[in-house]
CSV table of C-alpha atoms in Angstrom, one decimal:
chain,number,residue,atom,x,y,z
I,154,ALA,CA,-8.1,27.7,48.7
I,155,PRO,CA,-10.3,25.8,48.8
I,156,THR,CA,-8.1,23.1,46.9
I,157,SER,CA,-5.5,23.3,49.6
I,158,THR,CA,-7.5,22.4,52.4
I,159,THR,CA,-8.9,19.3,50.3
I,160,ALA,CA,-5.5,18.2,49.3
I,161,ALA,CA,-4.5,18.3,52.8
I,162,ALA,CA,-7.0,16.1,54.5
I,163,ALA,CA,-6.5,13.8,51.9
I,164,GLY,CA,-3.2,13.6,52.7
I,165,ALA,CA,-4.2,13.5,56.8
I,166,ALA,CA,-6.2,10.3,55.5
I,167,TRP,CA,-3.7,8.0,53.9
I,168,ALA,CA,-1.5,5.7,55.8
I,169,GLY,CA,0.0,4.2,54.1
I,170,PRO,CA,3.5,5.4,51.7
I,171,SER,CA,3.0,7.8,49.5
I,172,PRO,CA,0.9,7.3,46.7
I,173,PRO,CA,1.9,6.9,43.7
I,174,VAL,CA,1.4,9.6,41.0
I,175,ALA,CA,0.2,9.5,37.5
I,176,ALA,CA,2.6,10.6,34.6
I,177,PRO,CA,1.0,14.1,32.9
I,178,SER,CA,-0.5,11.8,29.2
I,179,SER,CA,1.3,12.6,26.1
I,180,PRO,CA,-0.4,14.9,23.8
I,181,ALA,CA,-1.1,12.8,20.9
I,182,PRO,CA,0.6,13.8,17.9
I,183,SER,CA,-0.7,15.5,15.4
I,184,PHE,CA,-0.2,15.0,11.3
I,185,PRO,CA,0.6,17.9,9.1
I,186,ASP,CA,-2.2,18.1,6.2
I,187,LEU,CA,-0.6,17.0,2.8
I,188,GLU,CA,-1.1,18.8,-0.7
I,189,VAL,CA,-2.2,16.5,-2.5
I,190,PRO,CA,-0.2,16.6,-5.8
I,191,SER,CA,-1.9,16.6,-9.1
I,192,ALA,CA,-1.7,14.5,-12.5
I,193,SER,CA,-1.1,16.4,-15.3
I,194,PRO,CA,1.1,14.8,-17.4
I,195,GLY,CA,4.9,15.9,-17.9
I,196,ALA,CA,4.9,15.6,-13.2
I,197,SER,CA,8.4,14.3,-11.8
I,198,PRO,CA,7.3,10.6,-11.1
I,199,ASP,CA,8.4,11.0,-7.8
I,200,ALA,CA,5.9,13.8,-7.3
I,201,ALA,CA,3.5,12.1,-4.6
I,202,TRP,CA,5.6,9.4,-2.9
I,203,LEU,CA,6.5,9.2,1.2
I,204,ARG,CA,9.4,8.2,1.8
I,205,GLU,CA,9.1,4.9,4.6
I,206,GLY,CA,9.0,6.0,8.2
I,207,SER,CA,7.5,9.7,7.1
I,208,ALA,CA,6.2,11.4,10.0
I,209,ASP,CA,3.1,12.8,7.6
I,210,TRP,CA,1.8,8.9,8.1
I,211,GLU,CA,-0.3,7.2,11.3
I,212,GLU,CA,-0.6,2.8,10.7
I,213,ARG,CA,-3.9,2.0,10.5
I,214,GLU,CA,-3.5,-1.7,9.7
I,215,ASP,CA,-1.1,-5.1,9.9
I,216,ILE,CA,-2.2,-8.3,8.8
I,217,GLY,CA,-0.6,-11.1,8.8
I,218,VAL,CA,3.2,-12.2,8.8
I,219,VAL,CA,5.5,-14.1,6.4
I,220,GLU,CA,6.6,-17.9,7.3
I,221,LEU,CA,10.6,-17.0,8.0
I,222,PRO,CA,13.2,-18.4,10.4
I,223,ALA,CA,12.9,-17.2,13.3
I,224,GLU,CA,16.9,-15.1,13.1
I,225,VAL,CA,15.4,-13.0,9.7
I,226,SER,CA,13.2,-10.1,10.4
I,227,ARG,CA,9.5,-10.7,9.6
I,228,PRO,CA,7.9,-8.3,7.9
I,229,HIS,CA,3.5,-7.8,8.0
I,230,VAL,CA,2.2,-9.3,4.8
I,231,LEU,CA,-0.4,-5.9,4.3
I,232,GLU,CA,1.0,-2.8,6.1
I,233,GLN,CA,-1.7,-0.3,5.6
I,234,LEU,CA,-0.9,3.4,6.3
I,235,CYS,CA,-3.0,6.5,6.4
I,236,GLY,CA,-2.3,10.1,5.9
I,237,ALA,CA,-4.5,13.5,4.7
I,238,PHE,CA,-6.9,14.0,2.2
I,239,GLY,CA,-7.6,9.6,2.4
I,240,ARG,CA,-4.2,9.5,0.5
I,241,THR,CA,-3.6,5.9,1.6
I,242,LEU,CA,-0.5,4.1,1.4
I,243,ILE,CA,0.5,-0.1,1.1
I,244,HIS,CA,3.5,-2.1,1.3
I,245,TRP,CA,2.4,-5.7,0.0
I,246,ALA,CA,5.3,-8.3,1.0
I,247,VAL,CA,5.0,-11.1,-1.8
I,248,ASP,CA,6.6,-14.7,-1.1
I,249,ALA,CA,10.1,-14.5,-3.2
I,250,LYS,CA,9.3,-18.6,-3.4
I,251,LYS,CA,6.0,-17.4,-5.7
I,252,LEU,CA,7.6,-16.1,-8.2
I,253,ASP,CA,8.8,-19.2,-9.5
I,254,SER,CA,5.3,-20.7,-9.5
I,255,GLN,CA,3.0,-22.1,-12.3
I,256,ASP,CA,1.1,-19.5,-10.6
I,257,LYS,CA,-0.6,-17.5,-12.6
I,258,GLN,CA,-0.6,-14.3,-10.3
I,259,GLN,CA,-1.3,-13.2,-6.5
I,260,VAL,CA,-3.3,-11.6,-4.9
I,261,SER,CA,-3.1,-9.5,-1.7
I,262,PRO,CA,-4.9,-9.1,1.4
I,263,HIS,CA,-8.1,-7.0,0.9
I,264,PHE,CA,-7.7,-3.3,2.7
I,265,GLU,CA,-10.0,-0.5,2.8
I,266,VAL,CA,-9.7,2.9,1.1
I,267,ARG,CA,-12.2,5.5,3.0
I,268,PHE,CA,-12.2,9.0,0.6
I,269,PRO,CA,-13.3,12.3,2.5
I,270,GLY,CA,-17.3,12.2,2.3
I,271,HIS,CA,-17.5,8.0,0.9
I,272,GLU,CA,-18.3,5.2,2.0
I,273,PRO,CA,-14.9,3.0,2.0
I,274,GLN,CA,-13.8,0.6,-0.8
I,275,THR,CA,-11.9,-2.4,-0.6
I,276,PHE,CA,-8.9,-2.6,-3.2
I,277,GLN,CA,-6.5,-5.0,-3.6
I,278,LEU,CA,-3.0,-5.7,-5.0
I,279,VAL,CA,-2.5,-8.6,-8.5
I,280,ILE,CA,0.9,-9.0,-10.1
I,281,TYR,CA,0.4,-10.7,-13.4
I,282,PRO,CA,3.9,-12.1,-14.4
I,283,THR,CA,4.8,-11.1,-18.1
I,284,VAL,CA,3.0,-13.7,-21.4
I,285,VAL,CA,5.7,-15.7,-22.5
I,286,ASN,CA,3.9,-17.6,-25.0
I,287,ASP,CA,0.1,-19.1,-25.7
I,288,GLY,CA,1.5,-22.3,-24.4
I,289,ARG,CA,-0.1,-24.2,-20.8
I,290,ARG,CA,2.3,-23.3,-19.1
I,291,GLY,CA,4.0,-20.2,-20.8
I,292,ALA,CA,1.5,-17.1,-18.2
I,293,GLY,CA,3.4,-18.2,-15.0
I,294,PHE,CA,5.9,-16.0,-13.1
I,295,LYS,CA,8.2,-19.0,-13.8
I,296,LYS,CA,8.4,-19.0,-17.1
I,297,ALA,CA,8.6,-15.5,-17.3
I,298,LYS,CA,11.9,-15.3,-14.9
I,299,GLY,CA,10.4,-13.3,-11.8
I,300,ARG,CA,8.7,-10.2,-14.3
I,301,GLY,CA,5.1,-9.2,-15.1
I,302,ARG,CA,3.0,-5.9,-14.1
I,303,LEU,CA,1.3,-5.3,-11.3
I,304,VAL,CA,-2.4,-3.3,-11.0
I,305,LEU,CA,-4.9,-2.4,-8.2
I,306,LYS,CA,-8.2,-3.6,-8.1
I,307,CYS,CA,-11.0,-2.2,-6.6
I,308,GLN,CA,-13.8,-5.7,-5.5
I,309,SER,CA,-16.3,-3.1,-4.0
I,310,LEU,CA,-19.3,-4.5,-6.0
I,311,GLY,CA,-21.7,-1.2,-7.6
I,312,LEU,CA,-19.7,2.0,-6.7
I,313,PRO,CA,-21.3,5.1,-7.3
I,314,THR,CA,-21.5,6.9,-10.0
I,315,ASN,CA,-19.9,10.2,-7.7
I,316,PHE,CA,-16.9,8.1,-7.0
I,317,PRO,CA,-13.6,10.4,-7.7
I,318,HIS,CA,-10.9,9.1,-10.1
I,319,VAL,CA,-8.1,7.9,-8.0
I,320,SER,CA,-4.8,8.5,-8.8
I,321,PHE,CA,-1.8,5.7,-7.8
I,322,ILE,CA,1.8,5.5,-8.1
I,323,LEU,CA,3.4,2.0,-8.2
I,324,ALA,CA,7.0,0.7,-6.7
I,325,ILE,CA,8.9,-2.4,-5.6
I,326,GLY,CA,11.6,-3.7,-3.2
I,327,LYS,CA,12.9,-1.6,-0.3
I,328,GLY,CA,15.3,0.3,1.4
I,329,GLU,CA,18.8,0.0,-1.3
I,330,LEU,CA,16.1,-2.5,-3.6
I,331,ARG,CA,13.9,0.2,-3.5
I,332,GLN,CA,12.6,0.2,-8.0
I,333,PRO,CA,12.0,4.1,-8.6
I,334,ALA,CA,8.1,5.0,-8.4
I,335,ARG,CA,6.4,5.1,-11.1
I,336,GLY,CA,3.3,7.4,-11.7
I,337,PRO,CA,0.5,9.0,-11.1
I,338,VAL,CA,-1.7,7.3,-12.8
I,339,LEU,CA,-5.1,9.0,-12.6
I,340,HIS,CA,-7.6,5.6,-13.2
I,341,ASN,CA,-11.7,6.3,-13.0
I,342,PHE,CA,-13.0,3.3,-11.4
I,343,VAL,CA,-16.5,3.6,-11.6
I,344,GLU,CA,-15.4,2.2,-15.2
I,345,GLN,CA,-13.5,0.1,-15.2
I,346,THR,CA,-12.4,-2.1,-11.7
I,347,MET,CA,-8.6,-2.4,-12.5
I,348,GLY,CA,-5.8,-0.3,-13.2
I,349,GLY,CA,-2.5,0.0,-14.1
I,350,LEU,CA,0.4,2.1,-16.0
I,351,PRO,CA,1.4,2.1,-19.1
I,352,LYS,CA,1.6,-1.0,-21.4
I,353,LYS,CA,5.5,1.0,-21.9
I,354,ARG,CA,6.0,0.9,-18.1
I,355,GLU,CA,4.1,-1.4,-16.7
I,356,GLU,CA,6.8,-4.6,-17.0
I,357,TRP,CA,8.2,-4.4,-13.3
I,358,ASP,CA,11.6,-7.2,-12.0
I,359,PHE,CA,10.4,-8.4,-9.1
I,360,LYS,CA,13.1,-10.5,-8.9
I,361,SER,CA,15.8,-7.5,-8.8
I,362,GLY,CA,13.9,-6.6,-5.5
I,363,VAL,CA,13.7,-9.9,-3.3
I,364,ASP,CA,15.4,-8.7,-0.1
I,365,ASP,CA,16.9,-11.0,3.1
I,366,SER,CA,13.8,-11.7,4.7
I,367,ARG,CA,12.8,-13.8,1.8
I,368,THR,CA,9.7,-11.9,-0.1
I,369,VAL,CA,9.4,-8.8,-1.9
I,370,THR,CA,7.2,-5.5,-1.0
I,371,ALA,CA,5.1,-4.2,-3.8
I,372,SER,CA,4.0,-0.4,-2.7
I,373,VAL,CA,0.9,1.3,-4.1
I,374,GLU,CA,0.3,5.3,-2.8
I,375,LEU,CA,-3.5,6.3,-3.6
I,376,TRP,CA,-5.7,9.9,-4.0
I,377,PRO,CA,-8.5,10.8,-4.4
I,378,SER,CA,-8.6,12.8,-7.6
I,379,SER,CA,-11.5,15.5,-8.9
I,380,SER,CA,-9.3,16.2,-12.4
I,381,SER,CA,-11.7,14.5,-15.3
I,382,ALA,CA,-7.9,14.2,-17.7
I,383,PHE,CA,-6.4,11.8,-17.3
I,384,ALA,CA,-2.3,11.8,-17.3
């Protein structure tokens, strides 16, 4: 056969040791399609929440690391994972020292969200401390003892009018310190740039989620929704 003749000729011309044989390349990992959950009233708070490390997500981007001693594992400041149908999962590591500051907000690095059929848009997470009083320092994290609310903000200017409503779930902490996820919430970012939980469920105890890395993880999972009815 022509293949055997060519291989024999190549072997005769090779004067040195046997040439290395390239290892067969591994097939690219496949990610199964995910069923997009609805944000209908009465939906389970954990209906769409995928456990950390699920094979249904592929890593997208890591931005920076938190400064910690060498013996402590350094979490990425922002970890972004992407799934089917434009589903996006964000984990944001917040420095625990900020929870004892007089700051009136903590803002995550920007991240891009890509929904099928739409241009990528820029979002970020924001933490606001619970307002304790109307004094000059009554709205800082120290006065609030680390309690506050977590919101999702769209930073893109001039969203197209056909940009879909967004369903999202929020959670804080990781591992044994992770608090139950809340949501889903349905929000129209074309009309209002910031979306959060209903007022009765918006407060989190961020200090309760601080782990050995001296950070607390704030997470959001979001996906496009075709529904126009708010949950």
